[in-house]
Rosetta silent file (secondary structure, phi, psi, omega in degrees, C-alpha in Angstrom):
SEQUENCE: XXXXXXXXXXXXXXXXXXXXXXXXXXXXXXXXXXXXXXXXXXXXXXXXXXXXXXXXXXXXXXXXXXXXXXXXXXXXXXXXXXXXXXXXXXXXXXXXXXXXXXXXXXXXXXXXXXXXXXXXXXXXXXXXXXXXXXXXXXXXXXXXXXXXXXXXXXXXXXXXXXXXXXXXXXXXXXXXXXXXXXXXXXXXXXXXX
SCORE:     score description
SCORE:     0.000 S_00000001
   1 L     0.000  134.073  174.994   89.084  128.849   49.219 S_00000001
   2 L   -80.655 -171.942 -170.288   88.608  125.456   51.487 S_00000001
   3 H   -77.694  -24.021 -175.026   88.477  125.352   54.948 S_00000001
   4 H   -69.252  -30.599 -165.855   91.941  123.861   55.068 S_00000001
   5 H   -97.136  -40.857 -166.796   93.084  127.702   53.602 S_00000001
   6 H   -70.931  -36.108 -172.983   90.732  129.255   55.915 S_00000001
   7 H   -70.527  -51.439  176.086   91.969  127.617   58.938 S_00000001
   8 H   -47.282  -64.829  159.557   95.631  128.363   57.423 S_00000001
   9 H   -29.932  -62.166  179.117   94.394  132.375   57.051 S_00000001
  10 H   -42.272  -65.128  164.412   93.035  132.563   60.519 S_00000001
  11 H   -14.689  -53.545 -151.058   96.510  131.791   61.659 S_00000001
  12 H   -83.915  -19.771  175.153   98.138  134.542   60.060 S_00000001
  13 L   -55.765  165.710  144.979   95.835  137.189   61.867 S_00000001
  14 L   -75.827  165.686  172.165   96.896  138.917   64.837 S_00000001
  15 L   -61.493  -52.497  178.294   95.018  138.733   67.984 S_00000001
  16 H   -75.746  -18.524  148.963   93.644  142.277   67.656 S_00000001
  17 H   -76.359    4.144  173.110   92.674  141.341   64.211 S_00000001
  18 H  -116.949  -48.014  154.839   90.802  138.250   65.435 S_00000001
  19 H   -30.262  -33.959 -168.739   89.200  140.734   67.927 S_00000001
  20 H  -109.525    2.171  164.237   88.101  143.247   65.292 S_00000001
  21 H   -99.133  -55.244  154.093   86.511  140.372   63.127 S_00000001
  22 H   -23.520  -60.291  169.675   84.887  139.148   66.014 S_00000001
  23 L   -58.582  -33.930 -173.001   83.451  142.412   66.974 S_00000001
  24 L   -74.277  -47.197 -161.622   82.297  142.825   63.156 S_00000001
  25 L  -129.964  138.588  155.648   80.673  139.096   62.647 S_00000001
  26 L   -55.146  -35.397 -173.509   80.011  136.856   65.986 S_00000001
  27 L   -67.143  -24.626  173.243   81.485  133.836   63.723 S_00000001
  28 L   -69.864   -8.130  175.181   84.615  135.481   63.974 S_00000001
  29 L   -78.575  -27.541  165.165   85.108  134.561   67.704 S_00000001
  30 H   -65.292   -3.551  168.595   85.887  131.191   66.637 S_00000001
  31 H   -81.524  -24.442  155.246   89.073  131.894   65.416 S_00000001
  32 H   -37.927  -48.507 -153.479   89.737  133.380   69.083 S_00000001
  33 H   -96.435  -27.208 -179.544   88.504  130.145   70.497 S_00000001
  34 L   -84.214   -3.718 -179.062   90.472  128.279   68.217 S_00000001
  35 L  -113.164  -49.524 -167.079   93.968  129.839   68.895 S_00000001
  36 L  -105.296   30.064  172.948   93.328  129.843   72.673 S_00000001
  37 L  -102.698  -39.827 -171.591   91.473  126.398   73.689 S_00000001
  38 H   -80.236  -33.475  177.835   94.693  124.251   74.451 S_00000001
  39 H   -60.159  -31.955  172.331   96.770  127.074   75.787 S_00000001
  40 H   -66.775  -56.360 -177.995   93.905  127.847   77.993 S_00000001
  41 H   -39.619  -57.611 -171.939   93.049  124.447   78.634 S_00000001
  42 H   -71.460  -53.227 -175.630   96.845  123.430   79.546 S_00000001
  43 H   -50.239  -25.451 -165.368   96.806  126.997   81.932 S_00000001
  44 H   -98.797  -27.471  155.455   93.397  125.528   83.837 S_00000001
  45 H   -41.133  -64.611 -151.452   95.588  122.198   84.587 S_00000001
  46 L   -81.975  -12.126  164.455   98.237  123.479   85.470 S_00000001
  47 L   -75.052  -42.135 -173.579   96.362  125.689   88.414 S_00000001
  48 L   145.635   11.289 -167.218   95.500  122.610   89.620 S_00000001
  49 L   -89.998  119.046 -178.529   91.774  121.780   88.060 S_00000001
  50 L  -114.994  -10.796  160.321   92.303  118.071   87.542 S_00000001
  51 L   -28.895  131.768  162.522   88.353  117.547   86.978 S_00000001
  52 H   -61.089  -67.498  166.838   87.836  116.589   83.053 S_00000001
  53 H   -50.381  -55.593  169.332   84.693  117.940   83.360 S_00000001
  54 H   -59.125  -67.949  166.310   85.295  121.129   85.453 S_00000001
  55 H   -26.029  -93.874  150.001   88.228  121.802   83.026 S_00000001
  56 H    14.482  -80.280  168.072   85.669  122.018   80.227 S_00000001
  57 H   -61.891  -23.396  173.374   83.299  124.141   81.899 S_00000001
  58 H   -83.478  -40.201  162.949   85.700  126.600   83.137 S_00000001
  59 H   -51.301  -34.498  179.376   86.906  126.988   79.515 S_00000001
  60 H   -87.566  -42.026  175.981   83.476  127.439   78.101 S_00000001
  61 H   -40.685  -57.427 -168.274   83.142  130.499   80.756 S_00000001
  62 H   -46.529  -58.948  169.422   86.251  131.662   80.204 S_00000001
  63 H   -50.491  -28.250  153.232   85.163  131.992   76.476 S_00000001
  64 H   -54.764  -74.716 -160.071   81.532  133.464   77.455 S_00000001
  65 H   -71.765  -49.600 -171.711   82.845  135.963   79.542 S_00000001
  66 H   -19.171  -82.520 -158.584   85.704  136.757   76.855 S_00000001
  67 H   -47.990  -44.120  157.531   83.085  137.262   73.991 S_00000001
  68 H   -66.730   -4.917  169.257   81.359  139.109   76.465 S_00000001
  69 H  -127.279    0.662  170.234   83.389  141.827   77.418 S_00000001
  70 H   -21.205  -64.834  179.830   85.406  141.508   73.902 S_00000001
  71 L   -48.228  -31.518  150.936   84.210  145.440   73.429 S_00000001
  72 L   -63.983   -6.194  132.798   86.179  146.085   76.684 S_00000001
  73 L    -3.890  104.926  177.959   89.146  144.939   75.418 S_00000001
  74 L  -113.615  147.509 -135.428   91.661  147.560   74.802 S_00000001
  75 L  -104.739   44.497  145.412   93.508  147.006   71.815 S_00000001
  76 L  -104.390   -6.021 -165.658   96.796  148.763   73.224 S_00000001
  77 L  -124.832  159.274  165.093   97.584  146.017   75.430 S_00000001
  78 L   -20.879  141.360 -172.658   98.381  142.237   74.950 S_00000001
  79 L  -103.890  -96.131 -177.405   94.971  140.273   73.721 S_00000001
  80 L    -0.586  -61.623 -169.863   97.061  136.934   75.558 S_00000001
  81 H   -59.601  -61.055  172.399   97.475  138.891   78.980 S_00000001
  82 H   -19.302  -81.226  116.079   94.140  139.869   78.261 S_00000001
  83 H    42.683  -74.945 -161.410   92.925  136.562   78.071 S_00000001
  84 H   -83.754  -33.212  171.211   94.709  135.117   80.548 S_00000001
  85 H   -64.866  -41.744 -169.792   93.550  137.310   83.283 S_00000001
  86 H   -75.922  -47.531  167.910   89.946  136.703   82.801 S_00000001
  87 H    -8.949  -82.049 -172.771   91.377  132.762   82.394 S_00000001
  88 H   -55.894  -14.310 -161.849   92.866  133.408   86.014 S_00000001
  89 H  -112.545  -80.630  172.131   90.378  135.067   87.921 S_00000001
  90 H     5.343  -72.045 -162.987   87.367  131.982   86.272 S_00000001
  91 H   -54.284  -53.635 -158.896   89.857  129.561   87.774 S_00000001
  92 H   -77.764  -24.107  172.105   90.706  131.159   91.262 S_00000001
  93 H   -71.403  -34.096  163.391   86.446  131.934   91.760 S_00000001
  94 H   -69.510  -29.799  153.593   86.300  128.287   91.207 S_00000001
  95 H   -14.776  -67.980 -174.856   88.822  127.170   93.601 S_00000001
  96 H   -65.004  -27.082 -159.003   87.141  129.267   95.982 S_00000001
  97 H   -83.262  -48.945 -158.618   83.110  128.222   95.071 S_00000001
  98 H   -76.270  -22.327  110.253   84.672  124.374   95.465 S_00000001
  99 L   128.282   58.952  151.101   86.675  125.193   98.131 S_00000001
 100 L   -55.056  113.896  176.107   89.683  123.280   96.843 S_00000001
 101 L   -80.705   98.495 -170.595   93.518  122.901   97.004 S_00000001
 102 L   -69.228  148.959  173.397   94.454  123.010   93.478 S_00000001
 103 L  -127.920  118.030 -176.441   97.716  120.599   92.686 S_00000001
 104 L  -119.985  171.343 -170.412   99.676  120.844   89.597 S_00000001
 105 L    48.799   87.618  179.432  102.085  119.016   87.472 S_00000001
 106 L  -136.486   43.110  173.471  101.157  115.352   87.929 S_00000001
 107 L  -117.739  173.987  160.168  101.615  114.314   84.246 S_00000001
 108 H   -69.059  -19.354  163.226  104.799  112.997   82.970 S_00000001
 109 H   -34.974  -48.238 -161.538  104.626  115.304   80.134 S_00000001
 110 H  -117.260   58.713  169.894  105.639  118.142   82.153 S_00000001
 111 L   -68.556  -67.385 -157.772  109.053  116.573   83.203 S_00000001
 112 H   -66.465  -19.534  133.526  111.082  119.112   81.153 S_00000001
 113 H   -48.249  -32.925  164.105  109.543  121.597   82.633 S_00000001
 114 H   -80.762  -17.031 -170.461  110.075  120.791   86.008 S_00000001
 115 H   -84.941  -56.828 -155.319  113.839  120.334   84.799 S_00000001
 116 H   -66.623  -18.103 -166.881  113.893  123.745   83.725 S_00000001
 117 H   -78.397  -44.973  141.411  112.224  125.014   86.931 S_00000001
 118 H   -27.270  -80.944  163.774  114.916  123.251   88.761 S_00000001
 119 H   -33.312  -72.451 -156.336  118.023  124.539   86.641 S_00000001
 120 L   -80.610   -7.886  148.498  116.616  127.921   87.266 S_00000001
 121 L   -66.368  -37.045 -174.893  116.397  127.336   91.206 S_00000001
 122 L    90.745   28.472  160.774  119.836  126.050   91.183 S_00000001
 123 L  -121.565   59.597 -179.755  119.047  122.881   92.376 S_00000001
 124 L  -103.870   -5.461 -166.397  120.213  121.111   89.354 S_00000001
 125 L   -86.254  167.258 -162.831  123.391  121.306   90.882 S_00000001
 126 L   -27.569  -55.986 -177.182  125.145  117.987   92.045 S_00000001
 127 L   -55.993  -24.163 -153.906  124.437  118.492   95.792 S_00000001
 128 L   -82.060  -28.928 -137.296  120.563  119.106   95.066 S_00000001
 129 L   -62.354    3.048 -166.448  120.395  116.142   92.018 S_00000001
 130 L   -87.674    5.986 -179.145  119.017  113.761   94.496 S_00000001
 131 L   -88.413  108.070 -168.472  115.829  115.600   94.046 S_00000001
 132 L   -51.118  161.308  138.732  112.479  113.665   92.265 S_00000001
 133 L   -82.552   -6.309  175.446  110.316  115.082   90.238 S_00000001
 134 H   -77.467  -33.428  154.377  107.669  114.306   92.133 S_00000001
 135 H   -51.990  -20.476 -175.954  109.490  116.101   95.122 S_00000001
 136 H   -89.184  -36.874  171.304  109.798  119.103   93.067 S_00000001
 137 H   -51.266  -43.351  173.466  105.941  118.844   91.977 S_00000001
 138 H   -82.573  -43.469  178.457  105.138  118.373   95.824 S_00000001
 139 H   -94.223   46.403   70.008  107.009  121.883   96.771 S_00000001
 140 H    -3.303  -55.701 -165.019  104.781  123.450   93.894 S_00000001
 141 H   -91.727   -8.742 -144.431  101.466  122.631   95.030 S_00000001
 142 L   -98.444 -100.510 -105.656  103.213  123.116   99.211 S_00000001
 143 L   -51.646  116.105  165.398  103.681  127.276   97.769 S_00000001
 144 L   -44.902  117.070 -162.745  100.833  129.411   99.001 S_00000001
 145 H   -54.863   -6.633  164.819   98.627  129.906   95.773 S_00000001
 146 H   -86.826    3.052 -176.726  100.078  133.571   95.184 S_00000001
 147 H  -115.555  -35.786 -172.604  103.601  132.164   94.727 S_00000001
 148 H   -63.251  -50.358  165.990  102.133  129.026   93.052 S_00000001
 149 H   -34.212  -42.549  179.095  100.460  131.509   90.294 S_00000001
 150 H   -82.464  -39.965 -163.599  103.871  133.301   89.350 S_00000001
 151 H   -50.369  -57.329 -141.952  105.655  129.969   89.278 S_00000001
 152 H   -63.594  -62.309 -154.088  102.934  128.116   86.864 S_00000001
 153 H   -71.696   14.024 -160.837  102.629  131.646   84.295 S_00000001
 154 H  -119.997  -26.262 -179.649  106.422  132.297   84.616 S_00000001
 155 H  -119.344   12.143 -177.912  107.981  128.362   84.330 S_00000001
 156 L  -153.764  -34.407  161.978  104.985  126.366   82.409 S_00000001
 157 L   -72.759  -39.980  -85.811  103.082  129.447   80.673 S_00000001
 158 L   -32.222   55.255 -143.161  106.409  130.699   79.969 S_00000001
 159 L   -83.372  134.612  174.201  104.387  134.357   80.531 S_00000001
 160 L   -54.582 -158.600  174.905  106.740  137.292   80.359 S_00000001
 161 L  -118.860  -34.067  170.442  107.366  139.637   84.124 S_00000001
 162 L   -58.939  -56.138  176.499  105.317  142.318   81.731 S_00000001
 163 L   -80.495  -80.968 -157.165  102.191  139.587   80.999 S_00000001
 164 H   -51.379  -45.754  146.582  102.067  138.076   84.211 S_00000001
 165 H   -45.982  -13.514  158.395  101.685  141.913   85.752 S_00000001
 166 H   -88.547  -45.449 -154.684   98.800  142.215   83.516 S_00000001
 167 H   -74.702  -76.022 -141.002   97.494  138.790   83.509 S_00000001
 168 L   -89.996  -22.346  175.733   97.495  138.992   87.876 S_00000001
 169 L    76.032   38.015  168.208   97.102  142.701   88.086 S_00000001
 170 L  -134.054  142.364  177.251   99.963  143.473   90.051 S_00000001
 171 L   -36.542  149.884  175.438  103.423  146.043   89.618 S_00000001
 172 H   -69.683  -20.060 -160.941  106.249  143.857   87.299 S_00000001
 173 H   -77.272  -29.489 -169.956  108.401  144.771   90.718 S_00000001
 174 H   -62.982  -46.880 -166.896  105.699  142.859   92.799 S_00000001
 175 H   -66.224  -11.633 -172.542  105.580  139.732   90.483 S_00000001
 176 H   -70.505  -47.929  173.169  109.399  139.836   90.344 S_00000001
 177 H   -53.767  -50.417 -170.637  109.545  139.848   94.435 S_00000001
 178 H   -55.462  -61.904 -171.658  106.587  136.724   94.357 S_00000001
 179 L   -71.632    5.025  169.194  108.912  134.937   92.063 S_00000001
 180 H   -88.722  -56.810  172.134  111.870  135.201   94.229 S_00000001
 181 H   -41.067 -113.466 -179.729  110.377  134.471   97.301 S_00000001
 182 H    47.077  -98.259  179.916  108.829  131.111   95.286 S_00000001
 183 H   -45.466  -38.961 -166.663  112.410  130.081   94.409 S_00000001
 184 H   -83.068  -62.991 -172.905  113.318  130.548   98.042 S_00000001
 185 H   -44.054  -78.371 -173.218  110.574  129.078   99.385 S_00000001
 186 H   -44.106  -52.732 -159.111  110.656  125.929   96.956 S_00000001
 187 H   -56.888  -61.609  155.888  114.714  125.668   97.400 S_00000001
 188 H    -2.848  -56.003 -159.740  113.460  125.704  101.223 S_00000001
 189 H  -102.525   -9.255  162.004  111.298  122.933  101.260 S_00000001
 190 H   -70.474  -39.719  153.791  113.424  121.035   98.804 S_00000001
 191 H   -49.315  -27.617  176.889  116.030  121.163  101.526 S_00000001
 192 L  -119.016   28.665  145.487  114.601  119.558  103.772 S_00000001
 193 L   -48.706    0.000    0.000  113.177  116.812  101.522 S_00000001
């Protein structure tokens, strides 16, 4: 089989089947790393790491400590949530060691996102439409980084109320409350833009 079929194969696994080939052969964590480098990659942006470099290195942890605690894994729960949680707490110790304001969404890329993030504030409506995206992008990064967290895995991750209670380690009722507040907050400071 080439590599072109192998690569094609890999695909077709599940996550907990790229976990239990991993655990059997170390070579098998590249198919891990290979399903999870952009989505990770795009999630370490979009906290706010705008470093090239930093990005990079926070990615190669994240993927250390994965393979390293792989065997702690428990296979009843999401491998993604999984994931994403070690993801998030790598990013937020670096925040803290650089002692950093992270700022997200400054590409143009992530317009339609910001559209949708809008629409679902409810300030797509007429009165609101006078709103940039770069004003919506600035009351993003203005959100206190536990409301900034639900926004990014809940409007840009597009992370479930179920993953993002795993991924953050908090009740689904709590992340539900963070992401209301958010929207209030953000509607807030979009008012008086």
């Amino acid at each position: 089989m080439s590599s072109g079929s192998d690569q094609q194969a890999k695909r077709l696994y599940t996550d907990q089947e790229l976990v239990v080939r991993a655990l059997e052969d170390k070579h098998g964590f590249a198919a891990i790393v290979s399903r999870y480098e952009a989505p990770l990659m795009r999630y370490i942006s979009r906290l706010g790491c705008r470093s090239t470099a930093s990005a990079q290195d926070l990615l190669q942890e994240i993927f250390i400590k994965t393979y390293l605690h792989l065997n702690d894994y428990d296979q009843s729960f999401p491998f993604s949530s999984w994931i994403y949680r070690i993801a998030h707490n790598e990013i937020i110790s670096f925040f803290r060691k650089e002692k950093v304001r992270p700022s997200v969404l400054d590409r143009d890329t992530e317009l339609f996102l910001l559209e949708t993030l809008v629409s679902d504030l409810g300030a797509g409506e007429p009165e609101h439409q006078r709103h940039s995206p770069e004003e919506v992008q600035s009351a993003v990064n203005a959100l206190d980084s536990k409301y900034r967290e639900v926004i990014v895995l809940k409007f840009f991750e597009g992370k479930s109320y179920e993953e993002i209670s795993d991924i953050l380690q908090i009740p689904e009722g709590t992340v539900a409350t963070l992401i209301n507040r958010a929207k209030k907050k953000m509607k807030s400071i979009l008012d008086k833009a």
